[in-house]
PDB file of C-alpha atoms in Angstrom:
ATOM      1  CA  MET T 239       2.135  62.348  28.089  1.00  0.00           C
ATOM      2  CA  SER T 240       5.711  61.718  26.936  1.00  0.00           C
ATOM      3  CA  PHE T 241       7.361  58.306  27.101  1.00  0.00           C
ATOM      4  CA  SER T 242       9.562  59.521  29.996  1.00  0.00           C
ATOM      5  CA  GLN T 243       6.497  60.651  31.930  1.00  0.00           C
ATOM      6  CA  GLU T 244       4.823  57.287  31.324  1.00  0.00           C
ATOM      7  CA  ILE T 245       7.879  55.507  32.746  1.00  0.00           C
ATOM      8  CA  LYS T 246       7.979  57.766  35.802  1.00  0.00           C
ATOM      9  CA  GLU T 247       4.269  57.255  36.357  1.00  0.00           C
ATOM     10  CA  GLU T 248       4.844  53.503  36.312  1.00  0.00           C
ATOM     11  CA  LEU T 249       7.867  53.700  38.635  1.00  0.00           C
ATOM     12  CA  SER T 250       5.970  55.886  41.106  1.00  0.00           C
ATOM     13  CA  ARG T 251       3.528  53.104  41.919  1.00  0.00           C
ATOM     14  CA  PRO T 252       4.090  51.136  45.145  1.00  0.00           C
ATOM     15  CA  ALA T 253       6.669  48.402  44.673  1.00  0.00           C
ATOM     16  CA  SER T 254       7.787  45.540  46.872  1.00  0.00           C
ATOM     17  CA  GLY T 255      11.228  45.739  48.443  1.00  0.00           C
ATOM     18  CA  GLY T 256      13.002  45.975  51.744  1.00  0.00           C
ATOM     19  CA  ARG T 257      13.849  49.125  53.636  1.00  0.00           C
ATOM     20  CA  HIS T 258      17.429  48.946  52.356  1.00  0.00           C
ATOM     21  CA  CYS T 259      16.106  49.368  48.777  1.00  0.00           C
ATOM     22  CA  ARG T 260      13.935  52.314  49.823  1.00  0.00           C
ATOM     23  CA  LEU T 261      16.968  53.944  51.436  1.00  0.00           C
ATOM     24  CA  ALA T 262      18.947  53.552  48.206  1.00  0.00           C
ATOM     25  CA  GLU T 263      16.125  54.972  46.089  1.00  0.00           C
ATOM     26  CA  THR T 264      15.659  57.919  48.459  1.00  0.00           C
ATOM     27  CA  ALA T 265      19.409  58.570  48.474  1.00  0.00           C
ATOM     28  CA  ALA T 266      19.451  58.769  44.666  1.00  0.00           C
ATOM     29  CA  ILE T 267      16.543  61.227  44.564  1.00  0.00           C
ATOM     30  CA  LEU T 268      18.099  63.447  47.248  1.00  0.00           C
ATOM     31  CA  SER T 269      21.529  63.267  45.695  1.00  0.00           C
ATOM     32  CA  LEU T 270      20.325  64.379  42.256  1.00  0.00           C
ATOM     33  CA  CYS T 271      17.521  66.846  42.994  1.00  0.00           C
ATOM     34  CA  GLY T 272      17.582  67.450  46.740  1.00  0.00           C
ATOM     35  CA  LYS T 273      18.320  70.741  48.448  1.00  0.00           C
ATOM     36  CA  ILE T 274      19.417  71.349  52.045  1.00  0.00           C
ATOM     37  CA  ILE T 275      18.217  74.591  53.652  1.00  0.00           C
ATOM     38  CA  PHE T 276      19.409  76.081  56.955  1.00  0.00           C
ATOM     39  CA  THR T 277      17.196  78.475  58.873  1.00  0.00           C
ATOM     40  CA  GLU T 278      18.449  81.459  60.880  1.00  0.00           C
ATOM     41  CA  ASN T 279      18.757  79.395  64.049  1.00  0.00           C
ATOM     42  CA  ASP T 280      20.823  76.782  62.188  1.00  0.00           C
ATOM     43  CA  ARG T 281      18.003  74.326  61.901  1.00  0.00           C
ATOM     44  CA  CYS T 282      18.091  71.987  58.896  1.00  0.00           C
ATOM     45  CA  CYS T 283      15.365  71.385  56.284  1.00  0.00           C
ATOM     46  CA  VAL T 284      15.502  69.020  53.309  1.00  0.00           C
ATOM     47  CA  LYS T 285      13.579  69.781  50.133  1.00  0.00           C
ATOM     48  CA  ILE T 286      13.116  68.421  46.641  1.00  0.00           C
ATOM     49  CA  GLN T 287      11.360  70.289  43.847  1.00  0.00           C
ATOM     50  CA  THR T 288      10.113  68.677  40.661  1.00  0.00           C
ATOM     51  CA  GLU T 289       7.692  69.312  37.811  1.00  0.00           C
ATOM     52  CA  ASN T 290       6.705  65.638  37.811  1.00  0.00           C
ATOM     53  CA  LEU T 291       3.852  64.734  40.116  1.00  0.00           C
ATOM     54  CA  PRO T 292       4.767  60.994  40.087  1.00  0.00           C
ATOM     55  CA  VAL T 293       8.265  61.847  41.378  1.00  0.00           C
ATOM     56  CA  ALA T 294       6.888  63.979  44.223  1.00  0.00           C
ATOM     57  CA  ARG T 295       4.361  61.270  45.081  1.00  0.00           C
ATOM     58  CA  LYS T 296       7.004  58.525  45.101  1.00  0.00           C
ATOM     59  CA  TYR T 297       9.406  60.550  47.272  1.00  0.00           C
ATOM     60  CA  PHE T 298       6.607  61.392  49.731  1.00  0.00           C
ATOM     61  CA  THR T 299       5.749  57.681  49.959  1.00  0.00           C
ATOM     62  CA  LEU T 300       9.394  56.689  50.482  1.00  0.00           C
ATOM     63  CA  LEU T 301       9.732  59.165  53.360  1.00  0.00           C
ATOM     64  CA  ARG T 302       6.637  57.801  55.030  1.00  0.00           C
ATOM     65  CA  LYS T 303       7.439  54.100  54.591  1.00  0.00           C
ATOM     66  CA  ALA T 304      11.210  54.099  55.099  1.00  0.00           C
ATOM     67  CA  PHE T 305      11.589  56.888  57.685  1.00  0.00           C
ATOM     68  CA  ASN T 306       8.104  57.374  59.118  1.00  0.00           C
ATOM     69  CA  ILE T 307       8.366  61.029  58.120  1.00  0.00           C
ATOM     70  CA  LYS T 308       5.306  62.939  56.986  1.00  0.00           C
ATOM     71  CA  ALA T 309       6.639  65.647  54.704  1.00  0.00           C
ATOM     72  CA  GLU T 310       4.949  68.880  53.645  1.00  0.00           C
ATOM     73  CA  VAL T 311       3.834  69.068  50.024  1.00  0.00           C
ATOM     74  CA  SER T 312       3.195  72.330  48.186  1.00  0.00           C
ATOM     75  CA  VAL T 313       2.250  73.138  44.592  1.00  0.00           C
ATOM     76  CA  ARG T 314       3.257  76.220  42.652  1.00  0.00           C
ATOM     77  CA  LYS T 315       1.902  77.126  39.235  1.00  0.00           C
ATOM     78  CA  ASN T 316       3.882  79.395  36.929  1.00  0.00           C
ATOM     79  CA  LYS T 317       1.963  80.049  33.699  1.00  0.00           C
ATOM     80  CA  GLU T 318       1.227  76.534  32.417  1.00  0.00           C
ATOM     81  CA  VAL T 319       3.908  74.743  34.442  1.00  0.00           C
ATOM     82  CA  ARG T 320       3.285  73.241  37.854  1.00  0.00           C
ATOM     83  CA  SER T 321       6.099  72.463  40.268  1.00  0.00           C
ATOM     84  CA  TYR T 322       5.815  70.293  43.351  1.00  0.00           C
ATOM     85  CA  SER T 323       7.876  70.746  46.510  1.00  0.00           C
ATOM     86  CA  VAL T 324       8.265  68.063  49.175  1.00  0.00           C
ATOM     87  CA  MET T 325       9.939  69.366  52.344  1.00  0.00           C
ATOM     88  CA  VAL T 326      11.051  67.832  55.625  1.00  0.00           C
ATOM     89  CA  ARG T 327      10.999  70.816  58.008  1.00  0.00           C
ATOM     90  CA  LYS T 328      11.805  69.273  61.373  1.00  0.00           C
ATOM     91  CA  ASP T 329      15.525  69.505  62.097  1.00  0.00           C
ATOM     92  CA  ARG T 330      15.722  66.137  63.811  1.00  0.00           C
ATOM     93  CA  GLU T 331      13.903  64.309  61.014  1.00  0.00           C
ATOM     94  CA  ALA T 332      15.893  66.114  58.322  1.00  0.00           C
ATOM     95  CA  ARG T 333      19.245  65.198  59.902  1.00  0.00           C
ATOM     96  CA  ARG T 334      18.150  61.587  60.390  1.00  0.00           C
ATOM     97  CA  LEU T 335      17.112  61.434  56.737  1.00  0.00           C
ATOM     98  CA  LEU T 336      20.477  62.808  55.615  1.00  0.00           C
ATOM     99  CA  LYS T 337      22.424  60.500  57.892  1.00  0.00           C
ATOM    100  CA  GLU T 338      20.649  57.338  56.781  1.00  0.00           C
ATOM    101  CA  THR T 339      21.055  58.245  53.116  1.00  0.00           C
ATOM    102  CA  TYR T 340      24.783  58.989  53.647  1.00  0.00           C
ATOM    103  CA  LEU T 341      24.495  62.702  52.989  1.00  0.00           C
ATOM    104  CA  LEU T 342      25.701  63.580  56.501  1.00  0.00           C
ATOM    105  CA  ASP T 343      29.129  62.562  57.773  1.00  0.00           C
ATOM    106  CA  SER T 344      29.972  61.305  61.255  1.00  0.00           C
ATOM    107  CA  ASP T 345      30.756  64.858  62.437  1.00  0.00           C
ATOM    108  CA  GLY T 346      27.338  66.107  61.333  1.00  0.00           C
ATOM    109  CA  ASN T 347      28.649  67.974  58.295  1.00  0.00           C
ATOM    110  CA  ILE T 348      26.590  68.017  55.096  1.00  0.00           C
ATOM    111  CA  GLN T 349      28.430  66.072  52.436  1.00  0.00           C
ATOM    112  CA  GLU T 350      27.866  62.968  50.403  1.00  0.00           C
ATOM    113  CA  CYS T 351      29.602  59.977  51.957  1.00  0.00           C
ATOM    114  CA  MET T 352      29.164  57.540  49.133  1.00  0.00           C
ATOM    115  CA  PRO T 353      32.552  57.076  47.431  1.00  0.00           C
ATOM    116  CA  LEU T 354      31.417  55.799  44.051  1.00  0.00           C
ATOM    117  CA  ILE T 355      29.928  52.295  44.357  1.00  0.00           C
ATOM    118  CA  HIS T 356      31.765  51.275  47.530  1.00  0.00           C
ATOM    119  CA  ASN T 357      29.231  52.037  50.228  1.00  0.00           C
ATOM    120  CA  ARG T 358      26.726  50.262  52.411  1.00  0.00           C
ATOM    121  CA  LEU T 359      23.682  51.427  50.497  1.00  0.00           C
ATOM    122  CA  LEU T 360      24.757  49.797  47.251  1.00  0.00           C
ATOM    123  CA  LYS T 361      26.156  46.430  48.304  1.00  0.00           C
ATOM    124  CA  GLN T 362      23.231  44.390  46.980  1.00  0.00           C
ATOM    125  CA  ASN T 363      21.997  44.254  43.392  1.00  0.00           C
ATOM    126  CA  CYS T 364      18.430  45.009  44.460  1.00  0.00           C
ATOM    127  CA  CYS T 365      19.630  48.228  46.114  1.00  0.00           C
ATOM    128  CA  ARG T 366      21.625  49.185  43.038  1.00  0.00           C
ATOM    129  CA  ARG T 367      18.497  48.732  40.907  1.00  0.00           C
ATOM    130  CA  ALA T 368      16.558  50.882  43.379  1.00  0.00           C
ATOM    131  CA  PHE T 369      19.291  53.535  43.188  1.00  0.00           C
ATOM    132  CA  ILE T 370      19.065  53.591  39.377  1.00  0.00           C
ATOM    133  CA  ARG T 371      15.277  53.872  39.675  1.00  0.00           C
ATOM    134  CA  GLY T 372      15.580  56.819  42.054  1.00  0.00           C
ATOM    135  CA  ALA T 373      18.165  58.503  39.830  1.00  0.00           C
ATOM    136  CA  PHE T 374      15.872  58.182  36.817  1.00  0.00           C
ATOM    137  CA  LEU T 375      12.903  59.579  38.737  1.00  0.00           C
ATOM    138  CA  ALA T 376      15.003  62.551  39.864  1.00  0.00           C
ATOM    139  CA  ALA T 377      16.999  63.368  36.742  1.00  0.00           C
ATOM    140  CA  GLY T 378      16.320  60.898  33.950  1.00  0.00           C
ATOM    141  CA  SER T 379      14.615  60.833  30.574  1.00  0.00           C
ATOM    142  CA  VAL T 380      14.052  58.500  27.628  1.00  0.00           C
ATOM    143  CA  SER T 381      13.328  59.745  24.123  1.00  0.00           C
ATOM    144  CA  ASP T 382      10.260  58.674  22.171  1.00  0.00           C
ATOM    145  CA  PRO T 383      11.281  55.224  20.803  1.00  0.00           C
ATOM    146  CA  GLU T 384       9.374  55.939  17.586  1.00  0.00           C
ATOM    147  CA  LYS T 385      12.006  58.608  16.840  1.00  0.00           C
ATOM    148  CA  SER T 386      15.237  57.409  18.460  1.00  0.00           C
ATOM    149  CA  TYR T 387      16.740  55.385  21.291  1.00  0.00           C
ATOM    150  CA  HIS T 388      18.245  57.642  23.948  1.00  0.00           C
ATOM    151  CA  PHE T 389      18.354  57.229  27.741  1.00  0.00           C
ATOM    152  CA  GLU T 390      20.055  59.774  29.987  1.00  0.00           C
ATOM    153  CA  LEU T 391      20.650  60.785  33.590  1.00  0.00           C
ATOM    154  CA  VAL T 392      21.738  64.368  34.276  1.00  0.00           C
ATOM    155  CA  SER T 393      23.998  65.448  37.143  1.00  0.00           C
ATOM    156  CA  VAL T 394      25.758  68.687  38.076  1.00  0.00           C
ATOM    157  CA  SER T 395      28.594  66.636  39.592  1.00  0.00           C
ATOM    158  CA  LYS T 396      31.147  64.698  37.572  1.00  0.00           C
ATOM    159  CA  GLU T 397      31.715  62.361  40.542  1.00  0.00           C
ATOM    160  CA  LYS T 398      28.012  61.514  40.661  1.00  0.00           C
ATOM    161  CA  ALA T 399      27.975  60.889  36.899  1.00  0.00           C
ATOM    162  CA  VAL T 400      30.944  58.530  37.229  1.00  0.00           C
ATOM    163  CA  GLN T 401      29.196  56.771  40.125  1.00  0.00           C
ATOM    164  CA  LEU T 402      26.077  56.234  38.008  1.00  0.00           C
ATOM    165  CA  GLN T 403      28.162  55.044  35.078  1.00  0.00           C
ATOM    166  CA  GLN T 404      29.965  52.486  37.240  1.00  0.00           C
ATOM    167  CA  ILE T 405      26.721  51.195  38.761  1.00  0.00           C
ATOM    168  CA  LEU T 406      25.287  50.726  35.267  1.00  0.00           C
ATOM    169  CA  LEU T 407      28.471  48.946  34.198  1.00  0.00           C
ATOM    170  CA  LEU T 408      27.865  46.361  36.944  1.00  0.00           C
ATOM    171  CA  PHE T 409      24.757  45.373  34.955  1.00  0.00           C
ATOM    172  CA  GLN T 410      26.698  45.301  31.630  1.00  0.00           C
ATOM    173  CA  ILE T 411      25.149  48.613  30.539  1.00  0.00           C
ATOM    174  CA  ASP T 412      27.715  50.497  28.437  1.00  0.00           C
ATOM    175  CA  ALA T 413      26.881  54.066  29.497  1.00  0.00           C
ATOM    176  CA  ARG T 414      28.895  57.093  28.340  1.00  0.00           C
ATOM    177  CA  ILE T 415      29.355  60.547  29.884  1.00  0.00           C
ATOM    178  CA  VAL T 416      29.227  63.866  28.059  1.00  0.00           C
ATOM    179  CA  LEU T 417      29.440  67.449  29.358  1.00  0.00           C
ATOM    180  CA  ARG T 418      26.424  69.525  28.278  1.00  0.00           C
ATOM    181  CA  LYS T 419      25.973  73.113  29.477  1.00  0.00           C
ATOM    182  CA  ARG T 420      27.782  72.589  32.791  1.00  0.00           C
ATOM    183  CA  HIS T 421      25.873  69.350  33.420  1.00  0.00           C
ATOM    184  CA  TYR T 422      27.291  65.837  33.182  1.00  0.00           C
ATOM    185  CA  VAL T 423      25.007  63.540  31.208  1.00  0.00           C
ATOM    186  CA  VAL T 424      25.206  59.768  31.553  1.00  0.00           C
ATOM    187  CA  TYR T 425      23.622  58.361  28.393  1.00  0.00           C
ATOM    188  CA  VAL T 426      22.826  55.085  26.621  1.00  0.00           C
ATOM    189  CA  LYS T 427      21.855  54.943  22.936  1.00  0.00           C
ATOM    190  CA  GLU T 428      21.548  51.208  22.286  1.00  0.00           C
ATOM    191  CA  GLY T 429      17.924  50.057  22.112  1.00  0.00           C
ATOM    192  CA  SER T 430      18.536  46.642  23.693  1.00  0.00           C
ATOM    193  CA  GLN T 431      20.423  48.210  26.598  1.00  0.00           C
ATOM    194  CA  ILE T 432      17.616  50.714  27.236  1.00  0.00           C
ATOM    195  CA  VAL T 433      15.235  47.737  27.363  1.00  0.00           C
ATOM    196  CA  ALA T 434      17.549  46.139  29.940  1.00  0.00           C
ATOM    197  CA  LEU T 435      17.579  49.386  31.949  1.00  0.00           C
ATOM    198  CA  LEU T 436      13.795  49.551  32.045  1.00  0.00           C
ATOM    199  CA  GLY T 437      13.792  45.983  33.307  1.00  0.00           C
ATOM    200  CA  LEU T 438      16.354  46.819  35.998  1.00  0.00           C
ATOM    201  CA  MET T 439      14.232  49.733  37.219  1.00  0.00           C
ATOM    202  CA  GLY T 440      11.048  47.669  37.234  1.00  0.00           C
ATOM    203  CA  ALA T 441       9.254  49.534  34.415  1.00  0.00           C
ATOM    204  CA  HIS T 442       7.961  46.342  32.784  1.00  0.00           C
ATOM    205  CA  VAL T 443       4.941  47.892  31.029  1.00  0.00           C
ATOM    206  CA  SER T 444       7.142  50.556  29.424  1.00  0.00           C
ATOM    207  CA  LEU T 445       9.664  47.849  28.570  1.00  0.00           C
ATOM    208  CA  MET T 446       7.023  45.925  26.592  1.00  0.00           C
ATOM    209  CA  GLN T 447       5.943  49.129  24.869  1.00  0.00           C
ATOM    210  CA  LEU T 448       9.522  49.846  23.812  1.00  0.00           C
ATOM    211  CA  GLU T 449      10.034  46.237  22.684  1.00  0.00           C
ATOM    212  CA  ASN T 450       6.900  46.407  20.515  1.00  0.00           C
ATOM    213  CA  VAL T 451       8.198  49.566  18.852  1.00  0.00           C
ATOM    214  CA  ARG T 452      11.612  47.952  18.308  1.00  0.00           C
ATOM    215  CA  ILE T 453      10.055  44.854  16.719  1.00  0.00           C
ATOM    216  CA  VAL T 454       7.927  46.926  14.324  1.00  0.00           C
ATOM    217  CA  LYS T 455      10.906  49.145  13.401  1.00  0.00           C
ATOM    218  CA  GLU T 456      13.171  46.125  12.821  1.00  0.00           C
ATOM    219  CA  MET T 457      10.530  44.450  10.643  1.00  0.00           C
ATOM    220  CA  ARG T 458      10.036  47.682   8.687  1.00  0.00           C
ATOM    221  CA  ASN T 459      13.794  48.067   8.205  1.00  0.00           C
ATOM    222  CA  SER T 460      14.094  44.434   7.134  1.00  0.00           C
ATOM    223  CA  VAL T 461      11.305  44.836   4.558  1.00  0.00           C
ATOM    224  CA  ASN T 462      12.879  48.070   3.284  1.00  0.00           C
ATOM    225  CA  ARG T 463      16.264  46.374   2.895  1.00  0.00           C
ATOM    226  CA  LYS T 464      14.715  43.499   0.933  1.00  0.00           C
ATOM    227  CA  VAL T 465      12.702  45.841  -1.287  1.00  0.00           C
ATOM    228  CA  ASN T 466      15.772  48.003  -1.938  1.00  0.00           C
ATOM    229  CA  CYS T 467      17.833  44.916  -2.746  1.00  0.00           C
ATOM    230  CA  GLU T 468      15.179  43.513  -5.104  1.00  0.00           C
ATOM    231  CA  THR T 469      14.735  46.923  -6.741  1.00  0.00           C
ATOM    232  CA  ALA T 470      18.483  47.235  -7.268  1.00  0.00           C
ATOM    233  CA  ASN T 471      18.655  43.733  -8.768  1.00  0.00           C
ATOM    234  CA  LEU T 472      15.670  44.468 -11.018  1.00  0.00           C
ATOM    235  CA  ASN T 473      17.234  47.730 -12.213  1.00  0.00           C
ATOM    236  CA  LYS T 474      20.467  45.903 -12.878  1.00  0.00           C
ATOM    237  CA  THR T 475      18.644  43.189 -14.846  1.00  0.00           C
ATOM    238  CA  VAL T 476      16.638  45.708 -16.887  1.00  0.00           C
ATOM    239  CA  SER T 477      19.735  47.788 -17.669  1.00  0.00           C
ATOM    240  CA  ALA T 478      21.613  44.669 -18.804  1.00  0.00           C
ATOM    241  CA  ALA T 479      18.694  43.559 -20.991  1.00  0.00           C
ATOM    242  CA  VAL T 480      18.463  47.015 -22.636  1.00  0.00           C
ATOM    243  CA  ARG T 481      22.202  46.932 -23.444  1.00  0.00           C
ATOM    244  CA  GLN T 482      21.893  43.403 -24.844  1.00  0.00           C
ATOM    245  CA  VAL T 483      18.999  44.370 -27.131  1.00  0.00           C
ATOM    246  CA  GLU T 484      20.950  47.423 -28.366  1.00  0.00           C
ATOM    247  CA  ASP T 485      24.028  45.287 -29.096  1.00  0.00           C
ATOM    248  CA  ILE T 486      21.980  42.645 -30.936  1.00  0.00           C
ATOM    249  CA  ARG T 487      20.183  45.256 -33.057  1.00  0.00           C
ATOM    250  CA  TYR T 488      23.550  46.810 -33.905  1.00  0.00           C
ATOM    251  CA  ILE T 489      24.911  43.423 -35.018  1.00  0.00           C
ATOM    252  CA  GLU T 490      21.734  42.850 -37.031  1.00  0.00           C
ATOM    253  CA  SER T 491      22.098  46.191 -38.781  1.00  0.00           C
ATOM    254  CA  ARG T 492      25.790  45.695 -39.556  1.00  0.00           C
ATOM    255  CA  VAL T 493      26.206  42.033 -40.520  1.00  0.00           C
ATOM    256  CA  GLY T 494      22.820  40.375 -39.997  1.00  0.00           C
ATOM    257  CA  LEU T 495      21.939  37.721 -37.437  1.00  0.00           C
ATOM    258  CA  TYR T 496      21.995  34.930 -40.031  1.00  0.00           C
ATOM    259  CA  GLN T 497      25.798  35.313 -40.124  1.00  0.00           C
ATOM    260  CA  LEU T 498      26.057  34.207 -36.483  1.00  0.00           C
ATOM    261  CA  ALA T 499      26.598  30.701 -35.201  1.00  0.00           C
ATOM    262  CA  ASP T 500      23.328  28.845 -34.659  1.00  0.00           C
ATOM    263  CA  SER T 501      23.546  29.049 -30.844  1.00  0.00           C
ATOM    264  CA  LEU T 502      24.269  32.793 -30.900  1.00  0.00           C
ATOM    265  CA  GLU T 503      21.548  33.474 -33.492  1.00  0.00           C
ATOM    266  CA  GLU T 504      18.982  31.591 -31.411  1.00  0.00           C
ATOM    267  CA  THR T 505      19.990  33.520 -28.299  1.00  0.00           C
ATOM    268  CA  ALA T 506      19.920  36.866 -30.123  1.00  0.00           C
ATOM    269  CA  ARG T 507      16.456  36.310 -31.633  1.00  0.00           C
ATOM    270  CA  LEU T 508      14.989  35.126 -28.312  1.00  0.00           C
ATOM    271  CA  ARG T 509      16.365  38.192 -26.544  1.00  0.00           C
ATOM    272  CA  LEU T 510      14.819  40.505 -29.167  1.00  0.00           C
ATOM    273  CA  GLU T 511      11.476  38.702 -28.874  1.00  0.00           C
ATOM    274  CA  HIS T 512      11.558  38.637 -25.060  1.00  0.00           C
ATOM    275  CA  PRO T 513      13.474  41.720 -23.829  1.00  0.00           C
ATOM    276  CA  ASP T 514      12.056  41.399 -20.284  1.00  0.00           C
ATOM    277  CA  ALA T 515      12.812  37.703 -19.816  1.00  0.00           C
ATOM    278  CA  SER T 516      15.361  36.573 -17.230  1.00  0.00           C
ATOM    279  CA  LEU T 517      18.381  34.474 -18.159  1.00  0.00           C
ATOM    280  CA  LYS T 518      16.665  31.372 -16.797  1.00  0.00           C
ATOM    281  CA  GLU T 519      13.530  32.052 -18.809  1.00  0.00           C
ATOM    282  CA  LEU T 520      15.587  32.531 -21.983  1.00  0.00           C
ATOM    283  CA  GLY T 521      17.443  29.285 -21.331  1.00  0.00           C
ATOM    284  CA  ASP T 522      14.174  27.363 -20.903  1.00  0.00           C
ATOM    285  CA  MET T 523      12.960  28.609 -24.317  1.00  0.00           C
ATOM    286  CA  MET T 524      16.023  27.195 -26.110  1.00  0.00           C
ATOM    287  CA  SER T 525      16.232  23.775 -27.666  1.00  0.00           C
ATOM    288  CA  PRO T 526      17.883  22.039 -25.994  1.00  0.00           C
ATOM    289  CA  LYS T 527      17.514  24.019 -22.753  1.00  0.00           C
ATOM    290  CA  VAL T 528      20.516  26.027 -21.585  1.00  0.00           C
ATOM    291  CA  GLY T 529      21.427  27.048 -18.023  1.00  0.00           C
ATOM    292  CA  LYS T 530      21.735  30.639 -16.793  1.00  0.00           C
ATOM    293  CA  SER T 531      25.521  30.653 -17.062  1.00  0.00           C
ATOM    294  CA  GLY T 532      25.342  29.346 -20.630  1.00  0.00           C
ATOM    295  CA  VAL T 533      22.847  32.031 -21.683  1.00  0.00           C
ATOM    296  CA  ASN T 534      24.961  34.694 -19.976  1.00  0.00           C
ATOM    297  CA  HIS T 535      28.066  33.440 -21.790  1.00  0.00           C
ATOM    298  CA  ARG T 536      26.322  33.701 -25.172  1.00  0.00           C
ATOM    299  CA  LEU T 537      25.002  37.188 -24.472  1.00  0.00           C
ATOM    300  CA  ARG T 538      28.464  38.321 -23.387  1.00  0.00           C
ATOM    301  CA  LYS T 539      29.873  37.020 -26.692  1.00  0.00           C
ATOM    302  CA  LEU T 540      27.232  38.993 -28.567  1.00  0.00           C
ATOM    303  CA  SER T 541      28.093  42.152 -26.592  1.00  0.00           C
ATOM    304  CA  LEU T 542      31.796  41.634 -27.287  1.00  0.00           C
ATOM    305  CA  MET T 543      31.041  41.205 -30.988  1.00  0.00           C
ATOM    306  CA  ALA T 544      29.036  44.445 -31.047  1.00  0.00           C
ATOM    307  CA  GLU T 545      31.878  46.256 -29.271  1.00  0.00           C
ATOM    308  CA  GLN T 546      34.392  45.015 -31.880  1.00  0.00           C
ATOM    309  CA  LEU T 547      32.118  46.115 -34.708  1.00  0.00           C
ATOM    310  CA  ARG T 548      31.813  49.580 -33.186  1.00  0.00           C
ATOM    311  CA  LYS T 549      35.582  49.861 -32.826  1.00  0.00           C
ATOM    312  CA  GLY T 550      36.078  48.793 -36.436  1.00  0.00           C
ATOM    313  CA  GLU T 551      33.597  51.404 -37.584  1.00  0.00           C
ATOM    314  CA  GLU T 552      35.381  54.116 -35.621  1.00  0.00           C
ATOM    315  CA  GLU T 553      38.728  53.150 -37.103  1.00  0.00           C
TER     316      GLU T 553
END
């Protein structure tokens, strides 16, 4: 089962809430995956079709609890894929359902009467959360958090996508819209905001699962950054030590270390004897002890001397 399916399974379970929230959730499902069918005698039927059993189950439950409508459920299997249809066949019940979810205007014409977020169904925050939950059940998905963070809601209507974007913005969720194969996709790619969205929808188990993955990934990334930093510093230290030993051996071969000042000779011999030692370790071996900056200064003087000797040889 994918992470999206796990979330939908969790959201399909009975949840507390008033009828106004159930109306908002039903409206979102109908708006994004509902279909209105007219028979030959102009009678109206309302149908949703989905491949997700939890979505069909939740919609069936909403119809029964919010509208006292017992819908017909059918299952169709095509190869390995099952699709579930939930249909309200009675004209009177279908029109009442559409009217109360603002998909039927005052003249009885089929059209959505929810101008963006300014409508009766979405006045309260609890109803807005229910609407987001219904939209996700109908047309949403979340990628596997082990691979990436990506939440999206898909709509065939640009107006609906803008409506969803504006509702999410009310909860400080910075959603974007992109056109993909004639569909408008409202998406969120920030991990913390997807966590907030799961909380808004009421998917608390999935939220904890995502948070656990985020914590492990952040710890892993933090460890990797530290290891990379330490490795880079170690490589830098080793490379510097190799250059210092080469410079000192060159000085020794050209003029001899005994020709150097006592402090430089001591530093040069200690570096040759301890090529892997850090600057601090070299300083602690000296008598008297010398700090890191002092050891570094002496080694730089030795490198400069070797460079001058090389230039003189070339000339």
